[in-house]
Coordinates of C-alpha atoms and ligand atoms in Angstrom, one line a residue:
X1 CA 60.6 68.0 9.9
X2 CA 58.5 67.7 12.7
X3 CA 58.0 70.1 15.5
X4 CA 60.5 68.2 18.0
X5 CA 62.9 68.7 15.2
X6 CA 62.0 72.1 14.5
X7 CA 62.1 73.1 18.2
X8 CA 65.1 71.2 18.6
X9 CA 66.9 73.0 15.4
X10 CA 65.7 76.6 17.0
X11 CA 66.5 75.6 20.4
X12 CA 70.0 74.9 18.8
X13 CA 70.4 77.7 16.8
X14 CA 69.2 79.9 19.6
X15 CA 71.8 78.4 22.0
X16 CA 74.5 77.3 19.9
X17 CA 75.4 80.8 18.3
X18 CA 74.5 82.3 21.9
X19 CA 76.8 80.0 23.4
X20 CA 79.6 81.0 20.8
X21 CA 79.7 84.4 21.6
X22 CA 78.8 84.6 25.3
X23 CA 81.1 82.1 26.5
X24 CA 84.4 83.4 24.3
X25 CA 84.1 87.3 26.2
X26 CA 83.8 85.9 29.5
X27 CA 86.7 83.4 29.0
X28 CA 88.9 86.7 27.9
X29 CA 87.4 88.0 31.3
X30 CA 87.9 85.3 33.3
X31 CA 91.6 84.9 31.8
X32 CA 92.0 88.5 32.4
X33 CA 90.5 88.9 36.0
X34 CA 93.1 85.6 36.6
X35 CA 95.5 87.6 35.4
X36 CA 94.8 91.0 36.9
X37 CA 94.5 89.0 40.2
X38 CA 97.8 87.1 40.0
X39 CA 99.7 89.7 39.3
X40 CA 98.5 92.0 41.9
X41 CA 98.3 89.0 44.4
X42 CA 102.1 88.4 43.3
X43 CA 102.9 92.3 43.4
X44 CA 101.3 92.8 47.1
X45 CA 103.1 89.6 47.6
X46 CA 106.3 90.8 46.8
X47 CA 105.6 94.3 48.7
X48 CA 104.5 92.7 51.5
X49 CA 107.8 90.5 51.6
X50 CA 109.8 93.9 51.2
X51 CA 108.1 95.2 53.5
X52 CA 108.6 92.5 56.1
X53 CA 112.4 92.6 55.2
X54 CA 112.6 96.0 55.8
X55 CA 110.3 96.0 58.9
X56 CA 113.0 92.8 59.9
X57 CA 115.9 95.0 59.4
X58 CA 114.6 98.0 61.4
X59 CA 113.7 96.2 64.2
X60 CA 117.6 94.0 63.9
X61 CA 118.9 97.9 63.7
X62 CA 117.1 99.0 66.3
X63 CA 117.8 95.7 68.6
X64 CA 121.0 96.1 67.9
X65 CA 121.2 99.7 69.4
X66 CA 119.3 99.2 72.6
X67 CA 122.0 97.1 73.0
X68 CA 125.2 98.8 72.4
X69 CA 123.6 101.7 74.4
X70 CA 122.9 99.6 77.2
X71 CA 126.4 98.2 76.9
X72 CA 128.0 102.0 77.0
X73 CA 125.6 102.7 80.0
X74 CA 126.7 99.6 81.7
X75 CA 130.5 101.2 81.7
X76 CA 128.7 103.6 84.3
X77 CA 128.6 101.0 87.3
X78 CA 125.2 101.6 88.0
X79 CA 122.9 99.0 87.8
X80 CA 119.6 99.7 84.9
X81 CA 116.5 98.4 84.1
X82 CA 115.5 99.2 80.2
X83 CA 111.7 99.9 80.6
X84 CA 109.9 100.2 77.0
X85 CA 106.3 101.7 75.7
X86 CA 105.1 102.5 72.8
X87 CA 104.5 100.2 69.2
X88 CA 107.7 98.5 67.3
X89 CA 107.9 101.9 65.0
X90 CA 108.9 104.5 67.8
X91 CA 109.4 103.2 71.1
X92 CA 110.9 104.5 73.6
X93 CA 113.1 103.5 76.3
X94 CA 114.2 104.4 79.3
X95 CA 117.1 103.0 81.5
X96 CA 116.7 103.9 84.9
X97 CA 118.7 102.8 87.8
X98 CA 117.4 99.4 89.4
X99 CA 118.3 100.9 93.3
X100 CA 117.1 103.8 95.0
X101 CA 119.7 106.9 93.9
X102 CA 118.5 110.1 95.6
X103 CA 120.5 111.7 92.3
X104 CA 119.0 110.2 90.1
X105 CA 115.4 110.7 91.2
X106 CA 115.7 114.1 91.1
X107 CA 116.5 114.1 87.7
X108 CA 113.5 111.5 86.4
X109 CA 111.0 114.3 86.3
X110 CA 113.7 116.3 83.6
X111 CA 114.3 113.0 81.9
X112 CA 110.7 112.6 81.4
X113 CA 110.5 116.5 79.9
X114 CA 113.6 115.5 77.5
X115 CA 111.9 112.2 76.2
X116 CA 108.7 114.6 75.2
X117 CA 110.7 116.9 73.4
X118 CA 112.5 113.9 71.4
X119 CA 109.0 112.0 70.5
X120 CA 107.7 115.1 69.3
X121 CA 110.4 115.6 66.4
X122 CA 109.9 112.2 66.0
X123 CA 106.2 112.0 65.3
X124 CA 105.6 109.0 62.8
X125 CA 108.2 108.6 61.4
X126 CA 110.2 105.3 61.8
X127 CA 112.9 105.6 65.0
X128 CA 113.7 105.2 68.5
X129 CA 114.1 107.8 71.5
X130 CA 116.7 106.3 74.4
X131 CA 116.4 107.6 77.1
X132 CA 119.0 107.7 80.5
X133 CA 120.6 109.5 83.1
X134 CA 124.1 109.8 81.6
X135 CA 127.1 109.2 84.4
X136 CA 130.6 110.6 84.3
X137 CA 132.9 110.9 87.1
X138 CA 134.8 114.0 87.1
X139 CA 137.1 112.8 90.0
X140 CA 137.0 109.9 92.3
X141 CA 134.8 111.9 94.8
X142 CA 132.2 113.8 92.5
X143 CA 129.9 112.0 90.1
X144 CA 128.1 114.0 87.2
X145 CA 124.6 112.7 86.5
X146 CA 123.0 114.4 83.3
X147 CA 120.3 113.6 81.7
X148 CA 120.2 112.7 78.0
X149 CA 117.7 111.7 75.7
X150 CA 119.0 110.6 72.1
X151 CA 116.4 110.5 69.3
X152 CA 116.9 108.2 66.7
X153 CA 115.3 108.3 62.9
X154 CA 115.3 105.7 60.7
X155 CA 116.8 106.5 56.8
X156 CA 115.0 103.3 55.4
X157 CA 117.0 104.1 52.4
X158 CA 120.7 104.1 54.4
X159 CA 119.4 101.4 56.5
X160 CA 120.7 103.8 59.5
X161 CA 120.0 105.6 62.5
X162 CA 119.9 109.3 62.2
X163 CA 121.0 110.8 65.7
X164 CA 120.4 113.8 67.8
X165 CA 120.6 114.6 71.6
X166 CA 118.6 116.1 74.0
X167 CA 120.3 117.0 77.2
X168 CA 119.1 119.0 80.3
X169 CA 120.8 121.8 81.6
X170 CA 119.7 120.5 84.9
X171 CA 123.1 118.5 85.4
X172 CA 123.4 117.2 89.4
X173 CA 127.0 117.1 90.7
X174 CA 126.8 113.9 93.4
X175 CA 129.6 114.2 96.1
X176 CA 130.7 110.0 96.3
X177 CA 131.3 110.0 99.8
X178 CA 128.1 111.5 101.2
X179 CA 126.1 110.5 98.4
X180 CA 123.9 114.2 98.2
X181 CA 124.5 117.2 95.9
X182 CA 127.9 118.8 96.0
X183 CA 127.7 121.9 98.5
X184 CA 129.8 125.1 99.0
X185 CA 131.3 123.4 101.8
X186 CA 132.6 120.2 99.9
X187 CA 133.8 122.8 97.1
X188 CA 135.3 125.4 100.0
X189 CA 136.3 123.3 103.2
X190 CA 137.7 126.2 105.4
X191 CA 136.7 129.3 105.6
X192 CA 139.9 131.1 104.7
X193 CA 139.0 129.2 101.1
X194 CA 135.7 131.0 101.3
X195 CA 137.1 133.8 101.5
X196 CA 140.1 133.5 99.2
X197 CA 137.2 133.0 96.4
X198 CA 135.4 136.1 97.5
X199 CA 138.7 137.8 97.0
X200 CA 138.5 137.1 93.2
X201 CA 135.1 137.0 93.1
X202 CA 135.0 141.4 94.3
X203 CA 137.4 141.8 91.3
X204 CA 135.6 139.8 88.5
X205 CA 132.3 141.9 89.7
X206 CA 134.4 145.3 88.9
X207 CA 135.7 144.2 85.6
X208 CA 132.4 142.8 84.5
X209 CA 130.8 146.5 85.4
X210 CA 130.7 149.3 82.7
X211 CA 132.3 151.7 85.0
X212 CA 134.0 150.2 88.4
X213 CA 134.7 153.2 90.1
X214 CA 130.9 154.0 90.4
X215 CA 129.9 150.1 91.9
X216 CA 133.6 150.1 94.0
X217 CA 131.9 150.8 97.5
X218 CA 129.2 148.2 97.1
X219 CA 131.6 145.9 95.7
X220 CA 133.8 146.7 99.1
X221 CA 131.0 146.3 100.7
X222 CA 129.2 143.0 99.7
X223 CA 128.3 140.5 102.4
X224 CA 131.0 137.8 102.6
X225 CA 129.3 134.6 101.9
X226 CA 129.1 131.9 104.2
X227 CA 129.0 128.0 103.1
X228 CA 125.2 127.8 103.8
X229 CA 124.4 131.2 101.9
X230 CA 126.6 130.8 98.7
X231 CA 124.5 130.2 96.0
X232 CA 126.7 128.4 92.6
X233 CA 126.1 126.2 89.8
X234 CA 128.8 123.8 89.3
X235 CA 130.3 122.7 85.8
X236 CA 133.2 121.4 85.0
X237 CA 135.9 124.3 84.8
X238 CA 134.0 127.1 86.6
X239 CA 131.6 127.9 88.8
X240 CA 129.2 130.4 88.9
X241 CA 128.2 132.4 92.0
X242 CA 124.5 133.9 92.2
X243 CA 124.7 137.2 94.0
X244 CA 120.8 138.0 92.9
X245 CA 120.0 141.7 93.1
X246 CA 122.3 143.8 94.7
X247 CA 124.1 147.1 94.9
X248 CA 126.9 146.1 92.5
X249 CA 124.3 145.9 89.7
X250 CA 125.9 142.4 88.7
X251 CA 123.9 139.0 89.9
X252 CA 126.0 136.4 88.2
X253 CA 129.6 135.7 88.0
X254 CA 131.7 132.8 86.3
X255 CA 135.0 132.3 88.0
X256 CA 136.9 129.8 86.0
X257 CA 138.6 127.0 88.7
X258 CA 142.2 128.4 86.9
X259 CA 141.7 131.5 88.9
X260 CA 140.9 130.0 92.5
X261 CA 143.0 127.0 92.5
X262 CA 144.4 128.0 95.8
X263 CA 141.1 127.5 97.3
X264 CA 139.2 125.0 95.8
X265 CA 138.7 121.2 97.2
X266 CA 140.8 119.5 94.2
X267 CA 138.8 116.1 95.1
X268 CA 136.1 117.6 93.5
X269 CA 137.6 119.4 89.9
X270 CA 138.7 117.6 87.6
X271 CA 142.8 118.2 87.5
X272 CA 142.9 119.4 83.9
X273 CA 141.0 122.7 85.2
X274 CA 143.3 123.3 87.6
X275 CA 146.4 125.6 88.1
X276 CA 149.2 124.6 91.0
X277 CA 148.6 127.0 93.5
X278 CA 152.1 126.4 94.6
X279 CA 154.6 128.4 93.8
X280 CA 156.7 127.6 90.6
X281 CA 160.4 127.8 92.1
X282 CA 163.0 126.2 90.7
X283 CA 164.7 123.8 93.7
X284 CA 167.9 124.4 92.4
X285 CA 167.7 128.0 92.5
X286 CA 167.9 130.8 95.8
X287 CA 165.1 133.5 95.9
X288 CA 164.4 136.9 97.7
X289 CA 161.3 138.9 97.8
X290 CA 162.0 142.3 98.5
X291 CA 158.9 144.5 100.2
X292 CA 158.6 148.2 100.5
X293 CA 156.9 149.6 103.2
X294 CA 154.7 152.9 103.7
X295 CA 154.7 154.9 100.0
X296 CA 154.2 155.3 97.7
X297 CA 156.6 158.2 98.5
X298 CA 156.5 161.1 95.3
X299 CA 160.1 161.6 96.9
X300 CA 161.8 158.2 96.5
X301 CA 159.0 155.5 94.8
X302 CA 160.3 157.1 91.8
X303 CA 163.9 156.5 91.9
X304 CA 163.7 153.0 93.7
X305 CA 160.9 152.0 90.5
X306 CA 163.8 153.3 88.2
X307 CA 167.1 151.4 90.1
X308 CA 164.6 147.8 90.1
X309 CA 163.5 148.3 86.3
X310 CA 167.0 148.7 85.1
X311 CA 168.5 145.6 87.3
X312 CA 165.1 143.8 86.1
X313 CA 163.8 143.4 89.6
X314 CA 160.5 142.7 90.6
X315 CA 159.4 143.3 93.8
X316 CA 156.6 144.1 96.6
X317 CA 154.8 147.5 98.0
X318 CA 152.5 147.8 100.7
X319 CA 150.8 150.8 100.1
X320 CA 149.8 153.4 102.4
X321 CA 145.9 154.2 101.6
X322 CA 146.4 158.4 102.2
X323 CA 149.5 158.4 100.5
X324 CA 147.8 157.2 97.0
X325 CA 146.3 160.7 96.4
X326 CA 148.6 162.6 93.9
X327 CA 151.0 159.3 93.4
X328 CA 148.2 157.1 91.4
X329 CA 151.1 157.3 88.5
X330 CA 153.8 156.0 90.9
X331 CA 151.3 153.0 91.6
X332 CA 150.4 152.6 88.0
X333 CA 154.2 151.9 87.5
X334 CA 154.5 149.8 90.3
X335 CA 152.0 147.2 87.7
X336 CA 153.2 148.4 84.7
X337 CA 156.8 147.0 85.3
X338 CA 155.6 143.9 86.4
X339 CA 155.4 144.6 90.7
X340 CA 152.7 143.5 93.1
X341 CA 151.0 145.9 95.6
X342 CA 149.4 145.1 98.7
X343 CA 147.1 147.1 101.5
X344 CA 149.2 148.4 104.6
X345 CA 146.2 149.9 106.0
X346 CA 144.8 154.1 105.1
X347 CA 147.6 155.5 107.8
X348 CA 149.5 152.9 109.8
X349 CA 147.2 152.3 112.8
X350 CA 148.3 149.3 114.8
X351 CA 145.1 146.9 113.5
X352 CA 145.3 144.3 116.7
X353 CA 144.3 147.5 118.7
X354 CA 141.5 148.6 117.0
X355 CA 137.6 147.2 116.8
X356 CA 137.1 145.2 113.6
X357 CA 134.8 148.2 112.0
X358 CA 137.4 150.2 112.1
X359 CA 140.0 147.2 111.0
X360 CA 137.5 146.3 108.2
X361 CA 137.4 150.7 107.1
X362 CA 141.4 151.1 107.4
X363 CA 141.4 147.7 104.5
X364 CA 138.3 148.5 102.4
X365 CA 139.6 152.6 102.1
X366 CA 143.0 151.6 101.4
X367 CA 141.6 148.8 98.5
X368 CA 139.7 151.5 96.9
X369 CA 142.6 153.8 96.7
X370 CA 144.4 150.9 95.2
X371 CA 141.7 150.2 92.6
X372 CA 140.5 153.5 91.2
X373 CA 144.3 154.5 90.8
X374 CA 145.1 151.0 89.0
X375 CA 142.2 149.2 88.5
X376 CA 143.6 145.9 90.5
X377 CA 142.0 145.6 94.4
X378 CA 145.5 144.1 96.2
X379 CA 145.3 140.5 97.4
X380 CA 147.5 140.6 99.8
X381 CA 147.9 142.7 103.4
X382 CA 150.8 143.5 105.3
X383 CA 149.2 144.8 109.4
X384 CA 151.5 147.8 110.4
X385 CA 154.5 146.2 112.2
X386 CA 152.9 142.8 111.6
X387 CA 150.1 143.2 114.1
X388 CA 146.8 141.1 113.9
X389 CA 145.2 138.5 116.2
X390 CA 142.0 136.4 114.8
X391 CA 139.9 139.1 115.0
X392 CA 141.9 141.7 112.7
X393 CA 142.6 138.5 110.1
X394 CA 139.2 137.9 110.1
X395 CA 138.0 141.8 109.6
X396 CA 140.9 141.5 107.2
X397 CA 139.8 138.6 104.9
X398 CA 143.1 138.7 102.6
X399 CA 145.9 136.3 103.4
X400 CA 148.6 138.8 106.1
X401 CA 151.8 138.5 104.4
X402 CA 154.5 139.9 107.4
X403 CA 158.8 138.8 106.9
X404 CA 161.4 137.0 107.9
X405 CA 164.3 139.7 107.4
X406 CA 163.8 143.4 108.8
X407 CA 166.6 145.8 107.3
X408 CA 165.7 148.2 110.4
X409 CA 166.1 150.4 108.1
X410 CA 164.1 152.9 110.2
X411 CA 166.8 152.6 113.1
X412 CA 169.5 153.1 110.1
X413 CA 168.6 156.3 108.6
X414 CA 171.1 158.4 106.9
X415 CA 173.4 154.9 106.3
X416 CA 172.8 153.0 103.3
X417 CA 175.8 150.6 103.6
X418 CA 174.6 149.3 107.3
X419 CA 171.5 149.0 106.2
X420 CA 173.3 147.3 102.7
X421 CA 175.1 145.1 105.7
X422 CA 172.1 144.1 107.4
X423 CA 170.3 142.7 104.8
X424 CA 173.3 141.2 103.1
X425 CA 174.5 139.7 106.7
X426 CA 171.2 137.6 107.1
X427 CA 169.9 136.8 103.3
X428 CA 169.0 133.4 102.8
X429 CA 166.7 131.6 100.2
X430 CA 163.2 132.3 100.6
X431 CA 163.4 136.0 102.6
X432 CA 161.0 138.2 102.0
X433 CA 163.0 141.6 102.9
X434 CA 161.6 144.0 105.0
X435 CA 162.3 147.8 103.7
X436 CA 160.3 151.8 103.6
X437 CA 160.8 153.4 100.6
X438 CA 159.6 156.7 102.5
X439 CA 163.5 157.0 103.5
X440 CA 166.2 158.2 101.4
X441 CA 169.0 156.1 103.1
X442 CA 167.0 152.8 102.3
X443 CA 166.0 153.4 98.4
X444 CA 169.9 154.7 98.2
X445 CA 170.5 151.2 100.0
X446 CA 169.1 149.1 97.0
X447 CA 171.4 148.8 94.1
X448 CA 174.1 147.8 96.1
X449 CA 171.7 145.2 97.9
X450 CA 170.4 143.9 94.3
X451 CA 174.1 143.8 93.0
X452 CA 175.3 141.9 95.9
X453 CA 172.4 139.3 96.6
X454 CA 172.4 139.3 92.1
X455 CA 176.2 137.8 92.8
X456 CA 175.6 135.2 95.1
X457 CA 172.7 133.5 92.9
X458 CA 169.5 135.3 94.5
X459 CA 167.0 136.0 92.0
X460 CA 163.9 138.7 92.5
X461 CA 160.7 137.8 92.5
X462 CA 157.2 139.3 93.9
X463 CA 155.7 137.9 97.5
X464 CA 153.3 136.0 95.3
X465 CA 155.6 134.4 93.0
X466 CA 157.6 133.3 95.9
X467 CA 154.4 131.8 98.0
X468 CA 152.6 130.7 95.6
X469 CA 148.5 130.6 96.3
X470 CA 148.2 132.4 99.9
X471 CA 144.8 131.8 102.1
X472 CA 142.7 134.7 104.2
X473 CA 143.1 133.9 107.7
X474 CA 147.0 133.2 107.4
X475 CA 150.2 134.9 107.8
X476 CA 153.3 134.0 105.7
X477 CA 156.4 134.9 107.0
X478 CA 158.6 133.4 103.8
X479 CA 160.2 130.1 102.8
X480 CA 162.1 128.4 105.6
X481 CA 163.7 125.2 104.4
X482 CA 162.2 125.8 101.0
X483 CA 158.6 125.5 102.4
X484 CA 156.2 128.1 102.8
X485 CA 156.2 129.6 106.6
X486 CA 152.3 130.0 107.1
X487 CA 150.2 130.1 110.1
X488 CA 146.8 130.4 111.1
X489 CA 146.5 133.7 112.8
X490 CA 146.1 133.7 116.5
Ligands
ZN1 ZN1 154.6 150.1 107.8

């Protein structure tokens, strides 16, 4: 062997057996890196393609719902203008009307607030928050604009929207025709409507108080509103009237639409919150409304209350203010069987005659006899012998109910059966009846007077059930030809 050789042989056994073992391990590595790589490459691979798929579908989903949304909002008539912000996990968008709409502009600034609150529950999470002013028309002349913002969360699992709404409490009622904010005016369009409403509006105060008879002067004595002054919220079946701090010690009252039918613009309530403030008479039957005059009397109210219950009668009394005192019983009867009692003034003064302080004392007086004895303020007011001009309705500010058949029974005391005669001579459908029960002769008059008018068909029924919704301002004199006899007062 030579050296070459030598060197040769130990440079091949150095290498060779190196070779062997080195290059075995890293081809293990190497196969095993491959692998590692391939199957992590093929695993983000697949998780990446799920990903994207489900990325695909939540953007299809949410596609999908801008749309149908913007269909639905389309139903509204208004024209709207999606704008959108925000990345493809939780944008938001906001239709807003294309034109100007005074309405509507208000409102942005709430929108806005609503949109906030919704991207706040949303935080990162996958989802959408749609936002619009939401349009309903509650009638053909008002417009409700409210607006809404609807978060949506993605359940990746469901592959479906979660939702939840976020609406305002700031809700604008748009009268069509003028295009601004419904006013009191719109709602109330005469003042006799105005005041109608404050009628019920002084008897919801006292049965919302603890103890009326200690809030009955201020409530007596609250400021009529006027339509510039009246402070409400609208909504759909009531509306709310904001007094703010006064003497009654009650600032907010609801009065359901039901209650003031009578005197409420019907363009602008929805129908199904409304009563018919006409009176529900059957055509094909004859009515009388029988009125007593001047009690209670402790002498007679008694036995006439006794002679109407047992023939199942109801009728009217106009009640005397100073004659309340020692008969509140008498008066509580008169409700209990199902009567109705008006003001005739606190002792029978001729109203026209007087100055409207002492018009508006002789009502208010009487009302608060009327109320601490039953609890009720009366709604309607019959002037001593049918007296009032503009002024006195006005001081007045209940609807003046006078009638269409007097019974002089005054002039015929002592004779039932003329007085009987008289009212029997000149019944007709739709009378209200004219009669004191501070005379014996008249109350003795009545059960031959029921018994008759009972045989010819009449049937008895309170002034309000025979007029139906009355207005402050007007007097009613009956039915003539089936229709109510009303007119402004002069
Ligand atoms: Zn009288």
């Amino acid at each position: 062997m030579n050296e070459t050789n030598l060197s040769r042989r130990a440079q091949y056994h150095s290498k060779k057996p190196k070779k062997k073992r080195g290059g075995g391990l890293s081809k293990l590595i190497a196969v095993l890196v491959t692998v590692v790589i391939l199957v992590s490459a093929l695993g983000l691979f697949m998780w990446h393609t799920q990903e994207e798929k489900a990325k695909e579908t939540f953007q299809a989903k949410a596609s999908e719902l801008q749309t149908s949304v913007q269909k639905d909002l389309e139903k509204s008539g208004i024209p709207l203008t999606p704008q959108t912000k925000g990345d493809w996990e939780n944008q938001v968008i906001s239709f807003l009307p294309t034109e100007e709409n005074a309405a509507v502009d208000n409102l942005t600034g709430e929108l806005d607030s609503l949109v906030k609150t919704a991207q706040k529950k949303l935080g990162d999470q996958l989802g959408r928050v749609i936002a619009y002013i939401d349009v309903h028309h509650v009638t053909d002349q008002l417009t409700e604009y409210l607006p809404t913002a609807t978060l949506y969360t993605w359940n990746k699992s469901k592959e479906s929207f979660t939702e939840k709404d976020f609406t305002s409490e700031n809700v604008s009622y748009i009268n069509q025709s003028t295009q601004q904010a419904l006013t009191a005016a719109d709602l109330f369009p005469e003042r006799a409507d105005l005041l109608g409403m404050f009628s019920v509006l002084q008897q919801k105060i006292l049965d919302q108080s603890a103890d009326g008879s200690k809030v009955i002067d201020a409530v007596l004595n609250l400021a009529r509103p006027t339509t510039d002054d009246l402070n409400f919220t609208y909504a759909a079946d009531k509306i709310t009237v904001h007094l703010g701090e006064n003497e009654t010690g009650v600032s907010d009252v609801e009065i359901p639409f039901t209650d003031i039918s009578p005197y409420v613009n019907s363009s602008f309530v929805d129908p199904a919150n409304l009563t018919d403030p006409n009176a529900q008479l059957d055509p094909n039957k004859k009515y009388i409304a029988l009125t007593f005059d001047d009690g209670p009397s402790a002498a007679y109210t008694p036995q006439l209350l006794q002679t109407l219950e047992s023939n199942d009668v109801k009728a009217t009394f106009f009640t005397v203010g100073e004659n309340v005192s020692g008969n509140e019983a008498i008066l509580q009867k008169i409700l209990a069987d199902g009567n109705e009692i008006g003001n005739h003034s606190w002792d029978h003064p001729d109203l026209a005659s007087l100055a409207t302080e002492a018009v508006e004392k002789e009502i208010r007086d009487t009302s608060k006899a009327i109320y601490l004895a039953t609890g009720q303020l009366p709604h309607l007011v019959r002037p001593p012998y049918g007296s009032a001009n503009a002024e006195t309705a006005e001081a007045i500010g209940l609807p003046i109910i006078n009638w269409n058949l007097d019974s002089t029974d005054w002039e015929l005391q002592g004779n039932p059966s003329a007085i009987q005669q008289k009212v029997l001579g000149n019944a007709y459908n739709g009378a209200i009846i004219l009669i004191h029960d501070i005379h014996e002769s008249s109350v003795q008059a009545v059960p031959g007077i029921i018994e008759s008018l009972k045989a010819e068909g009449y049937e008895f029924v309170t002034v309000s059930q025979l007029l139906g919704g009355t207005k402050p301002l007007y007097q009613y004199f009956g039915l003539y030809q089936g229709k109510n006899d009303s007119r402004l007062v002069k």
